[in-house]
PDB file of C-alpha atoms and ligand atoms in Angstrom:
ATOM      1  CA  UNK A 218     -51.215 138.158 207.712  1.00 68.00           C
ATOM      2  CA  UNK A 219     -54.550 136.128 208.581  1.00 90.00           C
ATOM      3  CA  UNK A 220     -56.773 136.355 211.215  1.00 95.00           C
ATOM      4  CA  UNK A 221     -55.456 137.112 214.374  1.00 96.00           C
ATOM      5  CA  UNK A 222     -56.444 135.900 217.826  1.00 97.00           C
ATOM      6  CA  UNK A 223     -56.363 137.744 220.593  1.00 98.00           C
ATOM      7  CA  UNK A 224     -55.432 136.944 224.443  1.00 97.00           C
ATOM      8  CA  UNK A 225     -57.992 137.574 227.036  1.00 97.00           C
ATOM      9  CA  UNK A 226     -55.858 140.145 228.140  1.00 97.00           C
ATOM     10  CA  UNK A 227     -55.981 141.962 224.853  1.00 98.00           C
ATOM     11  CA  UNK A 228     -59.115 141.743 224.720  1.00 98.00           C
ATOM     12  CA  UNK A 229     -59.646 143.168 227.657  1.00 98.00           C
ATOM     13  CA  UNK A 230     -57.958 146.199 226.695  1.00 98.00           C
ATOM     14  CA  UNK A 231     -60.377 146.082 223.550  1.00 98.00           C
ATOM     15  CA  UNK A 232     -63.149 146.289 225.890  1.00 98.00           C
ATOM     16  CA  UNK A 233     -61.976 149.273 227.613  1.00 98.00           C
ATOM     17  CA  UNK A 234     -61.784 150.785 224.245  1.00 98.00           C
ATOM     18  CA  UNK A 235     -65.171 149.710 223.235  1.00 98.00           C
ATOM     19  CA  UNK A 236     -66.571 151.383 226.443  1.00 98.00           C
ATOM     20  CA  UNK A 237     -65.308 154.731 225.324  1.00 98.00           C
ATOM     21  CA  UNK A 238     -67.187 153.425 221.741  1.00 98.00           C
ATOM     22  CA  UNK A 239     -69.892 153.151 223.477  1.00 98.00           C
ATOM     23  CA  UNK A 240     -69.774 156.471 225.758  1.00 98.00           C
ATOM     24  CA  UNK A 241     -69.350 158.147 222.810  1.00 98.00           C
ATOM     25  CA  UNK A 242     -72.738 157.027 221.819  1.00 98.00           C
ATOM     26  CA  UNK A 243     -74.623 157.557 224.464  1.00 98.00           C
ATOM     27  CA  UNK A 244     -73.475 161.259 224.676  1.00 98.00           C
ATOM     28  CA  UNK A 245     -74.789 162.047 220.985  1.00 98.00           C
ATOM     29  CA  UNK A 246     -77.583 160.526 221.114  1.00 97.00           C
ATOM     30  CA  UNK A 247     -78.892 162.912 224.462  1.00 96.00           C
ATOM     31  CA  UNK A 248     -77.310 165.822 222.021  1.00 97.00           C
ATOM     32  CA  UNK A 249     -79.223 164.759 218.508  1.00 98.00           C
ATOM     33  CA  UNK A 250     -81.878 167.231 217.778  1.00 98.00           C
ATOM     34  CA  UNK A 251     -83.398 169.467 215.468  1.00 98.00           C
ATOM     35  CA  UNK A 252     -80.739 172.003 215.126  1.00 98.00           C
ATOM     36  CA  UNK A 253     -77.495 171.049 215.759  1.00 98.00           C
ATOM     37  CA  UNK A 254     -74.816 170.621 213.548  1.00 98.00           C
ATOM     38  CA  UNK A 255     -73.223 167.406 212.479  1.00 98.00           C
ATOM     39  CA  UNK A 256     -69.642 169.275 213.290  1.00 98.00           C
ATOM     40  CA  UNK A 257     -70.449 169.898 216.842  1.00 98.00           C
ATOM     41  CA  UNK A 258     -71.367 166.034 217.245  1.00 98.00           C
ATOM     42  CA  UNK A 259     -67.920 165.662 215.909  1.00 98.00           C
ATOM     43  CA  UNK A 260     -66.850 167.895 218.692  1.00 98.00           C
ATOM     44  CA  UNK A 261     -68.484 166.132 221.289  1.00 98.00           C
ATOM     45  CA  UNK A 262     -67.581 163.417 220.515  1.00 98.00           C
ATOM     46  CA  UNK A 263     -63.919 164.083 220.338  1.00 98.00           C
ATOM     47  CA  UNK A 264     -64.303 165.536 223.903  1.00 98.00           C
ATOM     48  CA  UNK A 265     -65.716 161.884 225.056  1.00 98.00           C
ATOM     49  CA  UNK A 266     -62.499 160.423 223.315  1.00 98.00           C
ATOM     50  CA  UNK A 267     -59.951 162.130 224.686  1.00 98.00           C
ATOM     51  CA  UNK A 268     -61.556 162.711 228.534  1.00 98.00           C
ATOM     52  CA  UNK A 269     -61.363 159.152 228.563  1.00 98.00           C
ATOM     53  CA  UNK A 270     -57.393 159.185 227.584  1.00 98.00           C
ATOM     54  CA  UNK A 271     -58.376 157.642 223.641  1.00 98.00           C
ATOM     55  CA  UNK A 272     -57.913 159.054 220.193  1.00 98.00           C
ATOM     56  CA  UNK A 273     -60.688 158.871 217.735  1.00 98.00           C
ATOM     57  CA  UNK A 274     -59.452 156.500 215.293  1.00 97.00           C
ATOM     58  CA  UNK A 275     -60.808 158.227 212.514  1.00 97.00           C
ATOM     59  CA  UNK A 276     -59.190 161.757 212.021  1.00 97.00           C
ATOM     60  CA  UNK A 277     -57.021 161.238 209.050  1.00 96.00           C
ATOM     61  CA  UNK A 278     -57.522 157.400 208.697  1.00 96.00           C
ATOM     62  CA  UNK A 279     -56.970 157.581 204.764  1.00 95.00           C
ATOM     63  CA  UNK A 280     -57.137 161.744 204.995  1.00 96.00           C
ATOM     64  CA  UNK A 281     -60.355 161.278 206.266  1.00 98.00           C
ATOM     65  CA  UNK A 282     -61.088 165.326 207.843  1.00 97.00           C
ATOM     66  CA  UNK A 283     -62.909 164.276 210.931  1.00 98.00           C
ATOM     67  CA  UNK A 284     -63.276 161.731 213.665  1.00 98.00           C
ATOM     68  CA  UNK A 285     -66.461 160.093 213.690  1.00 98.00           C
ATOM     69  CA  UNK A 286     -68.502 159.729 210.331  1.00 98.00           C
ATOM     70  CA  UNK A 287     -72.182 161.239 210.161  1.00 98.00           C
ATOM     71  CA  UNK A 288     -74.177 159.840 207.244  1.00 98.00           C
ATOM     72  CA  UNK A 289     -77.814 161.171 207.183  1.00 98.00           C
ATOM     73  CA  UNK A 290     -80.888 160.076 205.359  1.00 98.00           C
ATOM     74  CA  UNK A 291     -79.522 158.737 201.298  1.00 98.00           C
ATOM     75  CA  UNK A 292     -76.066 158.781 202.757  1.00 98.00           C
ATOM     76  CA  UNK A 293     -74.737 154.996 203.640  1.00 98.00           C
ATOM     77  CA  UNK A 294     -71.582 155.647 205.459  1.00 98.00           C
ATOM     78  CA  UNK A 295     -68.322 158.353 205.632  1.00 98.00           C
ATOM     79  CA  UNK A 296     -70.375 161.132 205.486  1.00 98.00           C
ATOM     80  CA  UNK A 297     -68.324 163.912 206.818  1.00 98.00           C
ATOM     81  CA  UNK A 298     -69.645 166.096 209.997  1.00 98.00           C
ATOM     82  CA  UNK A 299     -69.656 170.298 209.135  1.00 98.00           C
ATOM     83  CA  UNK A 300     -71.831 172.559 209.208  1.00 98.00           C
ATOM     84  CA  UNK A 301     -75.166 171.050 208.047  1.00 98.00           C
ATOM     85  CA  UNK A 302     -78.099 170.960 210.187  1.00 98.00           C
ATOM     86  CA  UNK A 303     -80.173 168.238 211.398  1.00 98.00           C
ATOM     87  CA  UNK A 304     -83.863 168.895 210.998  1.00 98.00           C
ATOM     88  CA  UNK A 305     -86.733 166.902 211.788  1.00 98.00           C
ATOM     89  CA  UNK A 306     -87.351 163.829 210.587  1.00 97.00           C
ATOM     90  CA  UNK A 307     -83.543 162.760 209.450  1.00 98.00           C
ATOM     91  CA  UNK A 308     -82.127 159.627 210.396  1.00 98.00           C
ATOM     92  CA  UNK A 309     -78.370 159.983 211.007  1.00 98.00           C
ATOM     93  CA  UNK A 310     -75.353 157.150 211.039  1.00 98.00           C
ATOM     94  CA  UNK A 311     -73.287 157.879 213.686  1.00 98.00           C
ATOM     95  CA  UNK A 312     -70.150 155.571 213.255  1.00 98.00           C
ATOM     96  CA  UNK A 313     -67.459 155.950 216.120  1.00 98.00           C
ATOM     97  CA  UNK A 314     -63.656 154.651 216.180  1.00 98.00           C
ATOM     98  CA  UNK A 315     -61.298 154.990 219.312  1.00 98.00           C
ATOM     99  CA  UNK A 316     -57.708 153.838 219.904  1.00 98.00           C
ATOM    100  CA  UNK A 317     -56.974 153.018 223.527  1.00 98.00           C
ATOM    101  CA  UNK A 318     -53.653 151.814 224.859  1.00 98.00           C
ATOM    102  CA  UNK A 319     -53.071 150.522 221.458  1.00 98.00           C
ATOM    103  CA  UNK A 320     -56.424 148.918 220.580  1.00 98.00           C
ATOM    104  CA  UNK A 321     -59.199 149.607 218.652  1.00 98.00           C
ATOM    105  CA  UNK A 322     -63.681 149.893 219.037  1.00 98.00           C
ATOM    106  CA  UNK A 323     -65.500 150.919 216.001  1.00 98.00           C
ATOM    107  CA  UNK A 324     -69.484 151.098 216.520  1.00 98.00           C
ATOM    108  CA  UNK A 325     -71.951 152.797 214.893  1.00 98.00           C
ATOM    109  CA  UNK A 326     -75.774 153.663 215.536  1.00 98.00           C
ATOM    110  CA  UNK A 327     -78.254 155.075 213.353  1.00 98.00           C
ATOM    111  CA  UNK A 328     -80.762 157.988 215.385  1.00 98.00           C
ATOM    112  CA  UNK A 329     -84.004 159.606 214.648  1.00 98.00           C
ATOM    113  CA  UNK A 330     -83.935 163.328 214.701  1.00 98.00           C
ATOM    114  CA  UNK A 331     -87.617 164.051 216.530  1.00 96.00           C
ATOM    115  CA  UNK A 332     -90.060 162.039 215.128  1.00 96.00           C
ATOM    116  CA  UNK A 333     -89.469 160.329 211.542  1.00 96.00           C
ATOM    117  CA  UNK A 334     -91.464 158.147 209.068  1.00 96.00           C
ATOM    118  CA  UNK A 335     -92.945 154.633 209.394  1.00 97.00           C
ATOM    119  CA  UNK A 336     -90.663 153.459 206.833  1.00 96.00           C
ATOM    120  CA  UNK A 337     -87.138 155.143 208.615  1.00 98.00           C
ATOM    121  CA  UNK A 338     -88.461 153.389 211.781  1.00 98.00           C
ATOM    122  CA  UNK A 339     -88.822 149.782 209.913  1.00 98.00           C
ATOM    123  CA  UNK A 340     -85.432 150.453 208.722  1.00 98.00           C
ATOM    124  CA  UNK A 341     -83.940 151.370 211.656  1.00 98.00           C
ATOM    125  CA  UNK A 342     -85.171 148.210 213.128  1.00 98.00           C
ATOM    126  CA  UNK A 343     -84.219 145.805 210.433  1.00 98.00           C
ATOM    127  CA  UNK A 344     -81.343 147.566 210.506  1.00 98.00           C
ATOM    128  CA  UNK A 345     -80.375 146.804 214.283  1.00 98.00           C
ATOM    129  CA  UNK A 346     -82.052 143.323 213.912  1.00 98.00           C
ATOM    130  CA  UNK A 347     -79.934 142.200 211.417  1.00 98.00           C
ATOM    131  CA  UNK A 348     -77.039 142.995 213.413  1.00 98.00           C
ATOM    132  CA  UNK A 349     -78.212 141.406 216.308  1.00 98.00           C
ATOM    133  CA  UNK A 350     -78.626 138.151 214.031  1.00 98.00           C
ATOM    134  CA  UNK A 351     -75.010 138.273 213.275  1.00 98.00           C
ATOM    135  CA  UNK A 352     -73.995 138.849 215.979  1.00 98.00           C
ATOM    136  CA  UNK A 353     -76.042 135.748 217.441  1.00 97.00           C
ATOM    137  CA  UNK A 354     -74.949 133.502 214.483  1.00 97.00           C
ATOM    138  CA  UNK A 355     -71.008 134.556 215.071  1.00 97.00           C
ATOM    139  CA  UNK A 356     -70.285 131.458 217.515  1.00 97.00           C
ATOM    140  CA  UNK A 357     -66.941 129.729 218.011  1.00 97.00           C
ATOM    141  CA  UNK A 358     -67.108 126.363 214.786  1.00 97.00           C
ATOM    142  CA  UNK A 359     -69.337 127.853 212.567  1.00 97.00           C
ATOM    143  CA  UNK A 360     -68.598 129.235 209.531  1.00 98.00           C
ATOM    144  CA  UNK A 361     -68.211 133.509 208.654  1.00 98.00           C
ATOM    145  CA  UNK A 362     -70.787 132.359 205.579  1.00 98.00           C
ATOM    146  CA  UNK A 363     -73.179 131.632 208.490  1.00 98.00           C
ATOM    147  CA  UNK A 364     -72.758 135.088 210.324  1.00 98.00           C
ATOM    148  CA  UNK A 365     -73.212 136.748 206.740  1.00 98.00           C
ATOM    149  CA  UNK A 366     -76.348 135.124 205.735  1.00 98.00           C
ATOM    150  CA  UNK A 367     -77.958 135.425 208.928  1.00 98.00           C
ATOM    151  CA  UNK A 368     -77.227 139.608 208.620  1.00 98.00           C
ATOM    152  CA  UNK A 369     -78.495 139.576 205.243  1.00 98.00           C
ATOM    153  CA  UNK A 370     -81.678 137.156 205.663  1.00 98.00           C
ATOM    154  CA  UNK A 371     -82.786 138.915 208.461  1.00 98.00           C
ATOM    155  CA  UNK A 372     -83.210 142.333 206.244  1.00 98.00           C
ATOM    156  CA  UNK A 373     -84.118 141.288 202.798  1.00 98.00           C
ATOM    157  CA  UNK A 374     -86.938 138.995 204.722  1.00 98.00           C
ATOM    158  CA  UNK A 375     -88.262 142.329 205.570  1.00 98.00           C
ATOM    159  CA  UNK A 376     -88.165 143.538 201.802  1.00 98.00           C
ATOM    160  CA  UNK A 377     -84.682 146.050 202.500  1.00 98.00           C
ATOM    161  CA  UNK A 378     -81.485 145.129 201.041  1.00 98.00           C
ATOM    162  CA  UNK A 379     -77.887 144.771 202.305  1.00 98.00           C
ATOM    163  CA  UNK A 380     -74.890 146.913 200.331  1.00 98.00           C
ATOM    164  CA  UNK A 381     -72.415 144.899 198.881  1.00 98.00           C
ATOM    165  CA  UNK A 382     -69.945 147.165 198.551  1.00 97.00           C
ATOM    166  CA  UNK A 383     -69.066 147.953 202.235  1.00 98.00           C
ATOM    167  CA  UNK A 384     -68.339 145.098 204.352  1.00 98.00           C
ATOM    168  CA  UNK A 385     -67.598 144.370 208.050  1.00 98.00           C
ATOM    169  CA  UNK A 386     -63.785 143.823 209.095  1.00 98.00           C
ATOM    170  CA  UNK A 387     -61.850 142.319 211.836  1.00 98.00           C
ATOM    171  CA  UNK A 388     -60.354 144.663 214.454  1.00 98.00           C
ATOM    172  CA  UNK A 389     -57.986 144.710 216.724  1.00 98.00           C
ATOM    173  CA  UNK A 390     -54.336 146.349 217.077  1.00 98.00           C
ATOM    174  CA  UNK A 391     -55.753 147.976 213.717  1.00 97.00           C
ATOM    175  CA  UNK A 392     -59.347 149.181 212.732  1.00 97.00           C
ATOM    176  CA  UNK A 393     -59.204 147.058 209.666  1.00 97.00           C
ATOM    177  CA  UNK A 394     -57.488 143.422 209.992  1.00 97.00           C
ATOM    178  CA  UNK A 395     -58.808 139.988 208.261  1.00 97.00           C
ATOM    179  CA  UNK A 396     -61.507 138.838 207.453  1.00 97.00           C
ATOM    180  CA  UNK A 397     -63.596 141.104 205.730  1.00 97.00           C
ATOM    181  CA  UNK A 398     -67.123 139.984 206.268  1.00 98.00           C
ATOM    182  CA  UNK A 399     -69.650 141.010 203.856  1.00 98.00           C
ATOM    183  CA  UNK A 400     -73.467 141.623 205.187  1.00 98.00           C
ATOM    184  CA  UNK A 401     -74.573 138.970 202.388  1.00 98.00           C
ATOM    185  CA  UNK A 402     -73.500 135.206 201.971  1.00 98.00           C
ATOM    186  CA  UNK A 403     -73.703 131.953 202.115  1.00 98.00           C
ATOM    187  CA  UNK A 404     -74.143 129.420 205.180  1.00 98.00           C
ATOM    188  CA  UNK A 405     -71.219 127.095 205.470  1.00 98.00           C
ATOM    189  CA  UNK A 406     -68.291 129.359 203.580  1.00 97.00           C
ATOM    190  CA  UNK A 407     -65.395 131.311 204.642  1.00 96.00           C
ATOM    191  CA  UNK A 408     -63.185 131.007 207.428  1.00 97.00           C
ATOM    192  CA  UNK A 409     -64.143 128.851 210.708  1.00 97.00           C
ATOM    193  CA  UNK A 410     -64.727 131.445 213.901  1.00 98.00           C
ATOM    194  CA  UNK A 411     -62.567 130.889 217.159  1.00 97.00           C
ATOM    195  CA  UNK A 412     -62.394 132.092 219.907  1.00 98.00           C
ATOM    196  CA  UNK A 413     -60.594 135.294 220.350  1.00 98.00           C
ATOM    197  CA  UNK A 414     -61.248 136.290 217.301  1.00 98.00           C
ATOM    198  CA  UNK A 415     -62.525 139.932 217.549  1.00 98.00           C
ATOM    199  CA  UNK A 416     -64.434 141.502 214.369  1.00 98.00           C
ATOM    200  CA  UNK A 417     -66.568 144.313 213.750  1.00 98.00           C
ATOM    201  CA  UNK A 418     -69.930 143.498 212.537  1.00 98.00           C
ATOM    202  CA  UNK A 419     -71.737 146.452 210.555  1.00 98.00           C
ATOM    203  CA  UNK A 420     -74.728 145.653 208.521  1.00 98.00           C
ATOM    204  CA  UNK A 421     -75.533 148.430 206.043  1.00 98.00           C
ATOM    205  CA  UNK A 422     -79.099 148.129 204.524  1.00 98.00           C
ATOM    206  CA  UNK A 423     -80.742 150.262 202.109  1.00 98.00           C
ATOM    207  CA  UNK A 424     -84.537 151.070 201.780  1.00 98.00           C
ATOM    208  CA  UNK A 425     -84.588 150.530 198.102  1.00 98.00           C
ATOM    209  CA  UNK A 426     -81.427 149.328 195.804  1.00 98.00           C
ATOM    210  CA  UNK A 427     -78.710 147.802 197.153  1.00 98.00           C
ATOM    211  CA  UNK A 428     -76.474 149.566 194.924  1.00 98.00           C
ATOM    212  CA  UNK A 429     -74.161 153.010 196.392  1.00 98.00           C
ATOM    213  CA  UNK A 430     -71.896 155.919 194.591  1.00 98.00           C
ATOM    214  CA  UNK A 431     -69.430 158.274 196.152  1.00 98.00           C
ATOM    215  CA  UNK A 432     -70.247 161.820 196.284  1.00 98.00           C
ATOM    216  CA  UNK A 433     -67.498 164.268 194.959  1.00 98.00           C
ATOM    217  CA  UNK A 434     -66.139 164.992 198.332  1.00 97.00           C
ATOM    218  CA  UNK A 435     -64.726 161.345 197.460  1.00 97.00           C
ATOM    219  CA  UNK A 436     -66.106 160.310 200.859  1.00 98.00           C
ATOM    220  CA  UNK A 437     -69.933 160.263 201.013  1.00 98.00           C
ATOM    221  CA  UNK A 438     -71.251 156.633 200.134  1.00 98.00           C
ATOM    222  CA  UNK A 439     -75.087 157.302 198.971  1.00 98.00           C
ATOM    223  CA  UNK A 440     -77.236 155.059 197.749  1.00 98.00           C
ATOM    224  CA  UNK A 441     -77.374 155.579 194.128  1.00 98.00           C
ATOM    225  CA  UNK A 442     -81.425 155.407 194.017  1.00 98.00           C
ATOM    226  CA  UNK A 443     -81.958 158.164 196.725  1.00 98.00           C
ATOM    227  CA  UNK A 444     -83.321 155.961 199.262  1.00 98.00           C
ATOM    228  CA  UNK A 445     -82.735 156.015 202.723  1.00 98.00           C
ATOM    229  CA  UNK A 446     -80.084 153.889 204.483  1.00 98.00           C
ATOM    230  CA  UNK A 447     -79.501 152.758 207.889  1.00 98.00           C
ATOM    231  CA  UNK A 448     -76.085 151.712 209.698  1.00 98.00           C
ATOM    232  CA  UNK A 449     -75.537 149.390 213.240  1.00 98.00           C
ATOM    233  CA  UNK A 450     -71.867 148.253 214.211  1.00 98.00           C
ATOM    234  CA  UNK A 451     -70.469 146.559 217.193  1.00 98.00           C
ATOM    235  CA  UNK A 452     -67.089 145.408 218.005  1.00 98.00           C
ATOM    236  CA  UNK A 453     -67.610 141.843 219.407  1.00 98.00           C
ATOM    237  CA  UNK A 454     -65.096 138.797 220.500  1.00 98.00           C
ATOM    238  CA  UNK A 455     -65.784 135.452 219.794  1.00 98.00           C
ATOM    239  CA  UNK A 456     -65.883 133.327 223.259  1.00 95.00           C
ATOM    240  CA  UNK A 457     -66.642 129.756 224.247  1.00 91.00           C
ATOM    241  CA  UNK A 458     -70.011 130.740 224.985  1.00 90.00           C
ATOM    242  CA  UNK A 459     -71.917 133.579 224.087  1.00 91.00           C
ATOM    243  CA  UNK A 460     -70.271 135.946 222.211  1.00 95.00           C
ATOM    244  CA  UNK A 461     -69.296 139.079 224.351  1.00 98.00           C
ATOM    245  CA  UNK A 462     -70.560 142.667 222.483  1.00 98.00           C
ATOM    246  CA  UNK A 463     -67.482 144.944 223.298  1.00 98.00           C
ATOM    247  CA  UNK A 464     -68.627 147.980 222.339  1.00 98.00           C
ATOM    248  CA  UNK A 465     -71.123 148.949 225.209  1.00 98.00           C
ATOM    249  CA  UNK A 466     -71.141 149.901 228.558  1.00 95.00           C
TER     250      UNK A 466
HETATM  251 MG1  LIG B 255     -66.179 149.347 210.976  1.00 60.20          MG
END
């Protein structure tokens, strides 16, 4: 199929869709505490959604049992919301998919529950960082090589590592469409970006080994050392000039 570009009117509709994204978001994160259950962030979130005339993109994308994913501490990403509790100290992956009038946004944020460790913080920040270098390396001529290693430079400089495993995607009329783009790379490879192009960026980096397993609920990614892991996405369009973020308000 290839990449596909998309008209300024469609993505214009993608932005509306990243809004609701990025409602989403900024809902939870006023709601994250010491306390509350991962399924009733599912449940707000859901209520964000559909107010806003979306669908979560999620619920049974695959069979997947929810719609949004909440990955806390060890877990990398698809951790699925229920009935555990968030206590102190947790950092939890909040990744958020909505369909509206026929387009997608898929964003995620990682959150502190109350105050966590140095080390969390440093990864939360690296984290975020390295998506914000891809994100200003993903300009219309270069090449996706160039967006890659700028994601995973900027957090292996600060001694974390990238998972290989899990990659960003393109988006558009469907959650995942070409390329994939890995969060590790090399400068000059891969596909040339254009404009239009829309593509979710979603660096996933690990405190200690790069390396993941699935949990038996066949949905859990963890990192198969134990250490923590953080997780940033945005849903951006490639422009003439700066590249637009779509999924925030
Ligand atoms: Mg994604």
């Amino acid at each position: 199929m290839g990449i596909i570009i998309k008209s300024p009117r469609e993505i214009g509709v993608m932005r509306e869709a990243g809004r609701i994204v990025a409602a989403v978001h900024d809902t939870l994160k006023n709601e994250i505490r010491p306390g509350i259950t991962t399924g009733e962030l599912d449940a707000i979130a859901v209520r964000t959604i559909t107010e806003r005339g979306a669908i979560a993109s999620f619920k049974g994308y695959r069979g997947f049992p929810a719609s949004i994913c909440t990955s806390i501490n060890e877990e990398v990403v698809h951790g699925i919301p229920g009935s555990r509790v968030l206590e102190e100290g947790d950092l939890v992956a909040i990744d958020v998919g909505a369909v509206y009038n026929g387009f997608q946004g898929d964003a995620a944020i990682t959150v502190a529950v109350g105050k966590t460790s140095a080390e969390a913080e440093a990864l939360m920040n690296a984290t975020r960082g390295a998506l914000e270098a891809g994100i200003k390396a993903a300009r219309s001529g270069v090449h996706l090589g160039d967006v890659s290693a700028a994601i995973q430079a900027y957090a292996e400089e600060r001694n974390f590592s990238v998972v290989r495993e899990y990659v960003g995607h393109g988006i558009g009329r469907d959650m995942h469409e070409e390329p994939q783009i890995p969060n590790y790379g090399t400068s000059g490879q891969g596909p040339v970006l254009k404009k239009g192009m829309t593509m979710a960026l979603e660096p996933m980096v690990n405190a200690g080994g790069w390396r993941t397993k699935v949990l038996p609920d066949r949905w859990t990614v963890v990192t198969a050392d134990g250490s923590l892991s953080a997780h940033y996405e945005h849903t951006i369009a490639i422009t003439d000039g700066e590249t637009e973020i779509l999924t925030q308000l």
